[in-house]
Short mmCIF file of C-alpha atoms and ligand atoms in Angstrom, two decimals:
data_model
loop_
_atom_site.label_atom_id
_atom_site.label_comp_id
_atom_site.label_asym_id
_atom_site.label_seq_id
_atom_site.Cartn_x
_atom_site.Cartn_y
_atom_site.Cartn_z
CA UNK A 19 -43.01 45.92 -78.69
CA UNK A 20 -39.41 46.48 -79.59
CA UNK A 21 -39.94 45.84 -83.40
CA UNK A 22 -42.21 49.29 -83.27
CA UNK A 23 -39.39 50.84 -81.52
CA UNK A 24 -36.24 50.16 -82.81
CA UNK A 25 -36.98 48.21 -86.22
CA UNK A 26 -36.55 44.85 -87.64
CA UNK A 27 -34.92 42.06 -85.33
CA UNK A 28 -32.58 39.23 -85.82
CA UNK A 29 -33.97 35.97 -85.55
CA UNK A 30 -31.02 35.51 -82.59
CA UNK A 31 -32.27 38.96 -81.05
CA UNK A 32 -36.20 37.54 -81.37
CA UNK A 33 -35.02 34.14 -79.42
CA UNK A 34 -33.43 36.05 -76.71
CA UNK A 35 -36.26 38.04 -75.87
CA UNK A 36 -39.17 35.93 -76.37
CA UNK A 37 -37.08 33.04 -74.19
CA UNK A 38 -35.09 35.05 -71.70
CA UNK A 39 -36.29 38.39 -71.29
CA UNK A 40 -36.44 39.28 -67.37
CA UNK A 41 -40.06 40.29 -67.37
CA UNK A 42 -42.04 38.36 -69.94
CA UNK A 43 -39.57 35.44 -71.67
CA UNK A 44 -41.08 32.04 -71.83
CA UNK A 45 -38.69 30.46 -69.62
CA UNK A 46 -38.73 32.98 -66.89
CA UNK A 47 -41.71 32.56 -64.86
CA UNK A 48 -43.72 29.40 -64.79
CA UNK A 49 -43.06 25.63 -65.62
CA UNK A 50 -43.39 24.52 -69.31
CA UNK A 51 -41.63 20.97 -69.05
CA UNK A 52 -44.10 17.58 -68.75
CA UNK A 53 -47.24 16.34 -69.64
CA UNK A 54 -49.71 19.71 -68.79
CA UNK A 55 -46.66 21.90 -70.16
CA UNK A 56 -45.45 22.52 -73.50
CA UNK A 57 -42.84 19.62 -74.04
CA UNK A 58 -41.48 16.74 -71.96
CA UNK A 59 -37.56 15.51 -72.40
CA UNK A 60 -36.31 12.38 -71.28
CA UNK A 61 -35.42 13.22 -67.95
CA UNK A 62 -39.02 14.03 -67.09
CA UNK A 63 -39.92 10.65 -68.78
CA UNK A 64 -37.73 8.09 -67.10
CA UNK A 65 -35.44 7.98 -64.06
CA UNK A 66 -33.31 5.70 -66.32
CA UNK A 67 -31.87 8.52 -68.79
CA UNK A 68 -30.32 10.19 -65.73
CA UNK A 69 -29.19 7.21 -64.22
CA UNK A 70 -27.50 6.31 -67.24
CA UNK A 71 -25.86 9.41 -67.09
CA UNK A 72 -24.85 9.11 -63.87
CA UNK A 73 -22.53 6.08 -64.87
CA UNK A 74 -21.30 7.67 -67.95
CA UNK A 75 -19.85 10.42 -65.31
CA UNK A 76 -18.11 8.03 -63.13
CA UNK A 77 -16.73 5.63 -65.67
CA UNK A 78 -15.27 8.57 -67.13
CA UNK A 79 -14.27 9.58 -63.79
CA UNK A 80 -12.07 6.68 -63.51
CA UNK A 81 -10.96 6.30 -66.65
CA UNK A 82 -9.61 9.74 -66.44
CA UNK A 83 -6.86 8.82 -63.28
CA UNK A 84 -10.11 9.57 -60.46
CA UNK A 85 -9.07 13.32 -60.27
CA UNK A 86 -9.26 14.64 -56.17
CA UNK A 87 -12.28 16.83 -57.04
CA UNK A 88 -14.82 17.27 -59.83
CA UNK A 89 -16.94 20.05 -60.54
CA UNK A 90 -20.71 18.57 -62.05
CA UNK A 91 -21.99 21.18 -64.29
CA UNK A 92 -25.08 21.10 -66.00
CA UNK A 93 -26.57 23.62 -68.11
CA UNK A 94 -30.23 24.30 -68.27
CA UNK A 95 -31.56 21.79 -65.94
CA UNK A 96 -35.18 22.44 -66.08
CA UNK A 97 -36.94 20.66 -63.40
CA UNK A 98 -33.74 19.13 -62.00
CA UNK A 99 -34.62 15.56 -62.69
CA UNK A 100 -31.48 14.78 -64.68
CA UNK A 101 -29.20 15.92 -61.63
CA UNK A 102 -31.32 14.12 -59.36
CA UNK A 103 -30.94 10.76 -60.64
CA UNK A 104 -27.20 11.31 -61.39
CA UNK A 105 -26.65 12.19 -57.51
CA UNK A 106 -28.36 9.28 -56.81
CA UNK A 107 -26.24 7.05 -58.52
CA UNK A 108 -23.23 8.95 -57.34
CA UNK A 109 -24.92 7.82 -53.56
CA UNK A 110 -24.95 4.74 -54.67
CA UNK A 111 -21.19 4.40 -56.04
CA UNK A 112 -20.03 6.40 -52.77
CA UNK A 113 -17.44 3.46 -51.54
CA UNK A 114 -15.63 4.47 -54.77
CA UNK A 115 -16.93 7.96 -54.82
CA UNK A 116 -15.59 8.85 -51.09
CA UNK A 117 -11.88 10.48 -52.00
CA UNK A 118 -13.13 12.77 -54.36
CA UNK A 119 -14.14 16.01 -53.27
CA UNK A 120 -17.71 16.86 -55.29
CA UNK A 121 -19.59 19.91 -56.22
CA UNK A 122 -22.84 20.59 -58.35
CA UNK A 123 -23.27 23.98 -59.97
CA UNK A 124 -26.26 24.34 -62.31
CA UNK A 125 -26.58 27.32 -64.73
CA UNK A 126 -29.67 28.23 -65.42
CA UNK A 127 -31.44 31.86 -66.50
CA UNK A 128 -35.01 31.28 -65.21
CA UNK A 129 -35.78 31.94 -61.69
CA UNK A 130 -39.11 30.24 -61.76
CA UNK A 131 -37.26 26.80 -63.05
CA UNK A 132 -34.25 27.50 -60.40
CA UNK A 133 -36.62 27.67 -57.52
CA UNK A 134 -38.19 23.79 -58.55
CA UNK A 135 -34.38 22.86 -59.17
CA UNK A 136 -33.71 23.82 -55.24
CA UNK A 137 -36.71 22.37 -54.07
CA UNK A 138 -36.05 19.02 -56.14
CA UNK A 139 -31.95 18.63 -55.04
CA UNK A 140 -31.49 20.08 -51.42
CA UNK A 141 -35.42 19.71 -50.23
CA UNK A 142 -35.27 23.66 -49.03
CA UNK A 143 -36.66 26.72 -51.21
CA UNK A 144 -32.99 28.64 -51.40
CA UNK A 145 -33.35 32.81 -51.91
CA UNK A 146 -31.91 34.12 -54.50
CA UNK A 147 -29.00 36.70 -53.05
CA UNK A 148 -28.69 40.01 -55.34
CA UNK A 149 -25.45 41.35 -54.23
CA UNK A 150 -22.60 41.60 -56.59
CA UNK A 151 -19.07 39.90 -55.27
CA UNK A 152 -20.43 36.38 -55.69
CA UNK A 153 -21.28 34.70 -59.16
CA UNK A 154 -23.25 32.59 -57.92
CA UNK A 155 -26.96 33.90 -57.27
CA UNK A 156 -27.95 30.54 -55.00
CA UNK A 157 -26.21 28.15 -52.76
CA UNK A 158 -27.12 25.10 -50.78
CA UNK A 159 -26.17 21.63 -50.08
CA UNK A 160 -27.67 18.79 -51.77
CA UNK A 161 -29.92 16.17 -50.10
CA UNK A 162 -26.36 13.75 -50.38
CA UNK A 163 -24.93 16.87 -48.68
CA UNK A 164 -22.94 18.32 -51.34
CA UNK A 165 -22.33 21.66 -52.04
CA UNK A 166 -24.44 23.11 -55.05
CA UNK A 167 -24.58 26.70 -56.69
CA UNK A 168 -26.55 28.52 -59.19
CA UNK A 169 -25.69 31.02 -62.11
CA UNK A 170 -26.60 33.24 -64.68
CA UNK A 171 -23.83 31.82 -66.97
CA UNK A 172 -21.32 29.11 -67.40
CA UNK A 173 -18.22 31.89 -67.77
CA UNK A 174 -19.26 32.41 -63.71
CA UNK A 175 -19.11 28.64 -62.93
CA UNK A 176 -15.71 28.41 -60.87
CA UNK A 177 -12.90 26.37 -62.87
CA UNK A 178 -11.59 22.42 -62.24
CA UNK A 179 -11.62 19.28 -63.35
CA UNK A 180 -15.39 19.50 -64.78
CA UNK A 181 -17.99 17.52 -66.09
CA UNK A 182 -20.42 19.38 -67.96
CA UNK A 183 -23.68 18.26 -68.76
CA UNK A 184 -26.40 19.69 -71.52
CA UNK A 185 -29.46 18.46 -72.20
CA UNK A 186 -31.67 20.01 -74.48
CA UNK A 187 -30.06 23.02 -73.42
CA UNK A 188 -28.05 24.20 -76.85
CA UNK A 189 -31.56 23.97 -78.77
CA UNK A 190 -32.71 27.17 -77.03
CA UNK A 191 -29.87 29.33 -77.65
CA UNK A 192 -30.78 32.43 -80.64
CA UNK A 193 -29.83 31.37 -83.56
CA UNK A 194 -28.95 33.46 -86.85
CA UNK A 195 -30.63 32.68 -90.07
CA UNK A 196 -28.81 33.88 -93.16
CA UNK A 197 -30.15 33.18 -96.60
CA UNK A 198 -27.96 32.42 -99.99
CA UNK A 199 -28.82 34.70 -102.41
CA UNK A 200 -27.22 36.32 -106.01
CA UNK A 201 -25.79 38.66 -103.66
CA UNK A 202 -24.31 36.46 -101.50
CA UNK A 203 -25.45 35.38 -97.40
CA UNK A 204 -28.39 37.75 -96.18
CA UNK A 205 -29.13 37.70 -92.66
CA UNK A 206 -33.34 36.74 -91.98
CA UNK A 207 -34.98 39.59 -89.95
CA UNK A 208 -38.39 39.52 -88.12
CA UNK A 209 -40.12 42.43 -88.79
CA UNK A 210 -44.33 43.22 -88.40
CA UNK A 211 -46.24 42.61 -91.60
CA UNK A 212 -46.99 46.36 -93.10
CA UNK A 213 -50.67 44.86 -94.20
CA UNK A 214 -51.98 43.27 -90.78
CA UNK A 215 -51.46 44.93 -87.47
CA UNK A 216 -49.73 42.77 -84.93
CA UNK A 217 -48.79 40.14 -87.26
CA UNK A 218 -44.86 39.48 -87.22
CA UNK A 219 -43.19 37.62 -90.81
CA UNK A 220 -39.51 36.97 -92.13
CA UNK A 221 -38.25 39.21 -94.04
CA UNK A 222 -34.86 39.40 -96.15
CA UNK A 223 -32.06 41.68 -94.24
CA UNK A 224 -28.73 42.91 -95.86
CA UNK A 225 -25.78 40.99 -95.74
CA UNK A 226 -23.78 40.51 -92.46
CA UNK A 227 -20.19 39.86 -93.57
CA UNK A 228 -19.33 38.58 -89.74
CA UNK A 229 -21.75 35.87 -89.44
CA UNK A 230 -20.94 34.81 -93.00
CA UNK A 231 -17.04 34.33 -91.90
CA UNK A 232 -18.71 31.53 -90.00
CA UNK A 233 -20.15 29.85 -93.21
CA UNK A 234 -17.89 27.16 -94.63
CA UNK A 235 -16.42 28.26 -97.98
CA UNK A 236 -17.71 25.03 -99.28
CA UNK A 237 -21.17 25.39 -97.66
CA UNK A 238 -24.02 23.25 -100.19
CA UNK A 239 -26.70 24.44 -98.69
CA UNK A 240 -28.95 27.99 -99.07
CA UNK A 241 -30.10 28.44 -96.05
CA UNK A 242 -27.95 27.79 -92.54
CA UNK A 243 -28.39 28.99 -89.05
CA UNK A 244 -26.27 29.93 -87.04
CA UNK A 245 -25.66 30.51 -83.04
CA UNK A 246 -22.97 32.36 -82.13
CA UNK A 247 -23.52 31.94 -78.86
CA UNK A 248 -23.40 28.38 -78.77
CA UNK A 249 -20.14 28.79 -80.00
CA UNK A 250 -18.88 31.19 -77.32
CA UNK A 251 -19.98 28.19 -74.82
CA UNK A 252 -18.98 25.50 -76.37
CA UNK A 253 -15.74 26.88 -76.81
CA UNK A 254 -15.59 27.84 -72.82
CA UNK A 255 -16.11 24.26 -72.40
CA UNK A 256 -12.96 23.08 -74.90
CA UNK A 257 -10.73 25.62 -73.26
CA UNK A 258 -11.65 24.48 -69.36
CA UNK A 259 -11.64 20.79 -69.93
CA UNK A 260 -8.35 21.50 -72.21
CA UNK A 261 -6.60 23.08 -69.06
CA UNK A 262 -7.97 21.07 -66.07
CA UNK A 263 -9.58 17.86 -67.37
CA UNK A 264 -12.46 16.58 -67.74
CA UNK A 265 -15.42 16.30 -70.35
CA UNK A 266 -18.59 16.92 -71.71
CA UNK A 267 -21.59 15.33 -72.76
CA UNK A 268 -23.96 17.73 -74.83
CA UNK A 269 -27.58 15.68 -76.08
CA UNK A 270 -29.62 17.39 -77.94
CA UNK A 271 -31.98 17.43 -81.24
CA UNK A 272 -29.10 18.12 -83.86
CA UNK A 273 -27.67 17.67 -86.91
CA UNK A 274 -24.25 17.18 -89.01
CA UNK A 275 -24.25 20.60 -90.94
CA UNK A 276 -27.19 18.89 -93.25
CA UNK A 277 -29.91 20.49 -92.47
CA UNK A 278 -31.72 24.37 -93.40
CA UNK A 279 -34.82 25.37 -91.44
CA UNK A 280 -35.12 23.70 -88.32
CA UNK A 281 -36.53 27.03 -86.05
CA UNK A 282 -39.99 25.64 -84.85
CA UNK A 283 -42.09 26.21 -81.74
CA UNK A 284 -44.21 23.81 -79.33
CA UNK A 285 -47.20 25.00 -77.41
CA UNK A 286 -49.03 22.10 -75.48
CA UNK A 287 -46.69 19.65 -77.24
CA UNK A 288 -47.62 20.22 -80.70
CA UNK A 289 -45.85 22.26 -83.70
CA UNK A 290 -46.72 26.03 -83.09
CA UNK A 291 -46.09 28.93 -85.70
CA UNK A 292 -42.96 30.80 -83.98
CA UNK A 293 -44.19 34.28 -85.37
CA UNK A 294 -47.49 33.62 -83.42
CA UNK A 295 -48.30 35.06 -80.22
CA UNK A 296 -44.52 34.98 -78.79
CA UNK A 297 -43.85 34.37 -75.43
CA UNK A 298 -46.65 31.58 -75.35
CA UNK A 299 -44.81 28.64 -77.36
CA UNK A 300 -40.88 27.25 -76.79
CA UNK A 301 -38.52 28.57 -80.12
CA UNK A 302 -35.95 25.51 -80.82
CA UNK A 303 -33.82 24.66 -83.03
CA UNK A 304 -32.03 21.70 -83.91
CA UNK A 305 -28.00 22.06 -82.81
CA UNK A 306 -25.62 21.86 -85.83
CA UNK A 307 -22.78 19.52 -84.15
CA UNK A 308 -20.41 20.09 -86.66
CA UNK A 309 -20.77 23.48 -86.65
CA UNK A 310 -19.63 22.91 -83.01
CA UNK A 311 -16.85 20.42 -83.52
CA UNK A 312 -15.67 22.97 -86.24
CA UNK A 313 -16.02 26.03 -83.23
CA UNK A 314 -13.44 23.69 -81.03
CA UNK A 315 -10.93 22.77 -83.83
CA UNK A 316 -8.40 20.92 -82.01
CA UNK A 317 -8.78 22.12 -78.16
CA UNK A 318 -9.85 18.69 -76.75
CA UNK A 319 -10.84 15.43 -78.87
CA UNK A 320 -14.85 15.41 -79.81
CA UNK A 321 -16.76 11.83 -80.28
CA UNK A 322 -20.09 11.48 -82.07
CA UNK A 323 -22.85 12.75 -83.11
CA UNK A 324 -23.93 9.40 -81.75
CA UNK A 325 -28.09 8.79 -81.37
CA UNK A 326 -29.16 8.81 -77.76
CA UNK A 327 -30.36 4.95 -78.40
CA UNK A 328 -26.90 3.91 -79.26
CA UNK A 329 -25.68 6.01 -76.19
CA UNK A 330 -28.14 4.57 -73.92
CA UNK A 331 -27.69 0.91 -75.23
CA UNK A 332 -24.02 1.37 -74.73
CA UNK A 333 -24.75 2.54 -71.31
CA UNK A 334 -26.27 -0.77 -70.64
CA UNK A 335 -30.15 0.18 -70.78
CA UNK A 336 -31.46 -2.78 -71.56
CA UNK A 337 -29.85 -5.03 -68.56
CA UNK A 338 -31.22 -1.85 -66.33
CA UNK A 339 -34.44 -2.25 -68.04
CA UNK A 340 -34.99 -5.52 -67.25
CA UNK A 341 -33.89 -5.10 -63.50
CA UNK A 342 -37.43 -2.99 -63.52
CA UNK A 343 -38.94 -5.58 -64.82
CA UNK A 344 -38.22 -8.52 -62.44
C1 LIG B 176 -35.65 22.74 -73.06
S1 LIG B 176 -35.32 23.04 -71.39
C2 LIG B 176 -34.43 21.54 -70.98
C3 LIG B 176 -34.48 21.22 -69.52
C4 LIG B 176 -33.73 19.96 -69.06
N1 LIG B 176 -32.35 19.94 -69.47
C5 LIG B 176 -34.44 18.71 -69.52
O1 LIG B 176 -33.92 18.04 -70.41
O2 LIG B 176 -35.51 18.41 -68.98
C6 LIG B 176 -34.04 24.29 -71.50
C7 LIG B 176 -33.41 24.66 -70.19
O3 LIG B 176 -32.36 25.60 -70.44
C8 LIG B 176 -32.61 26.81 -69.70
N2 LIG B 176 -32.08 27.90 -70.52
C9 LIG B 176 -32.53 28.31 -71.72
N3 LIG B 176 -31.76 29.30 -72.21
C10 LIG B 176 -30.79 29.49 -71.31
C11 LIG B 176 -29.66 30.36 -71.24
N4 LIG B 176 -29.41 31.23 -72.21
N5 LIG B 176 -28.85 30.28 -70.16
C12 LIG B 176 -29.10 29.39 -69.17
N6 LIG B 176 -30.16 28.54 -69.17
C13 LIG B 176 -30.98 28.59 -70.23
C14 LIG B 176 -34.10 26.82 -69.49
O4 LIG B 176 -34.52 27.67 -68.47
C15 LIG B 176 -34.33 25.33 -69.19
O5 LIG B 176 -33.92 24.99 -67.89
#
């Protein structure tokens, strides 16, 4: 285990491996989202949330001057579902749709997720190419018959007039824990409990003067966490819609810079000790959206938080609601 090797990790460092690592992180290799998984999200409950999506994207579409092309980005899109019922309603809006020229590109890390993805939006399994020019690591064409790519990361996701979409996506990034103390913020480490072998606990690091630059001066609260990598993307996002247009629509569990200790786990959807048995269990943790709004400054105008029922009701989910039930 790398603790034994190389010492105490980061919280952020922890996340990364026990999600993402190539051989044994939880995302990597088999299918953790619905009922005989670990967690279900609303795309995997009802057709409606992507829908709904769907005409978020083209109202903004036209309200935005119905740029030539658009790029439709999504980040993390598990089983695919979400894309899925958006394309569908972009099928069904095609007599508006038809001048614009579309692409899908999906970024997503697991392979094992990617491969249900393909199967799900273009009806083919799609290999995975390993050679180095292209950033993409999959291509295909979508069931409507547009053209849809794969990556690693969002900084390989070719530029435009974008949409991006994240659902549930910016709750798995590492975060950073740091700790108020008399000495000022200490960074929380992960480190394997001297007393019992195998057993993993939180311990108290030194202070790390970078992350604590990203602490408000006026921070309340003792204990924040923080993801630095969230910022990085978020900030990718600001500077691309900034330059070519476009926008974003980021749902997620979250918060307004409120609340402390929000790292949990979910095995077989119910709370599960993150220190236990890693690699078995999904590590979230709720997305601080100010922290984000305060990453973007003034790049590109932010709205909300809002709560997903307001954003659905304003979406019109209860007149599509009732179409289902005549
Ligand atoms: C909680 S699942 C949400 C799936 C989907 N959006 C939904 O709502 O059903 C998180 C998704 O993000 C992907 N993911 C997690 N960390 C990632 C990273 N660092 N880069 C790209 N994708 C990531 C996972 O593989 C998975 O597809």
């Amino acid at each position: 285990m790398k603790i034994k090797a190389t010492g105490p990790l980061t919280v952020a460092e922890y996340m990364k491996e026990v999600l993402t690592n190539p051989i044994k992180g939880y995302y990597m290799h088999h299918d953790m989202l619905g009922e005989h998984g670990d967690f279900i999200t609303s795309p995997e409950i009802s057709q409606v949330f992507g829908e709904l999506i769907g005409v978020w994207c083209i109202s903004e579409w036209m309200s935005g001057g119905k740029s030539k092309s658009l790029k439709l980005v999504e980040l993390g899109p598990g089983k695919g579902s979400l894309m899925d019922d958006i394309l569908r309603v972009f099928s069904q809006f095609q007599h508006l749709l038809n001048s614009c020229d579309i692409s899908v590109h999906l970024v997503e890390v697991s392979p094992k997720l990617s491969e249900i993805q393909a199967t799900k939006l273009t009806g083919s399994i799609i290999e995975t190419k390993y050679d180095d020019d292209s950033s993409a690591y999959k291509n295909g064409v979508t069931k409507c018959g547009l053209p849809i790519s794969w990556y690693h990361d969002v900084q390989d996701v070719p530029e435009g007039y974008t949409f991006f979409i994240a659902h549930e996506f910016f709750d798995a990034l590492p975060i950073h824990k740091l700790q108020k103390t008399s000495d000022g913020w200490r960074e929380m480490l992960i480190d394997i409990d001297p007393e019992i072998p195998h057993k993993l606990r939180f311990v108290l690091g030194s202070s790390n003067s970078i992350l604590a630059t990203l602490i408000q001066a006026d921070e309340q609260r003792d204990h924040v966490e923080l993801s630095p990598n969230a910022a990085v993307i978020i900030q990718k996002l600001a500077s691309q819609i900034n330059t070519f247009g476009g926008a974003a629509l980021i749902a997620d569990y979250g918060h307004s810079g409120d609340k402390t200790d929000t790292f949990r786990g979910f095995r077989a959807h119910r709370l599960h000790n993150v220190l236990v048995d890693p690699g078995t269990a999904d590590l979230t943790a709720d997305v601080d959206f100010s922290f984000l709004k305060s990453m973007i400054g003034n790049t590109v105008a932010s709205l909300g938080p809002i709560t997903q029922q307001d954003f659905l009701k304003n979406m019109g989910i209860d007149l599509r609601m009732k179409v289902f039930l005549i």
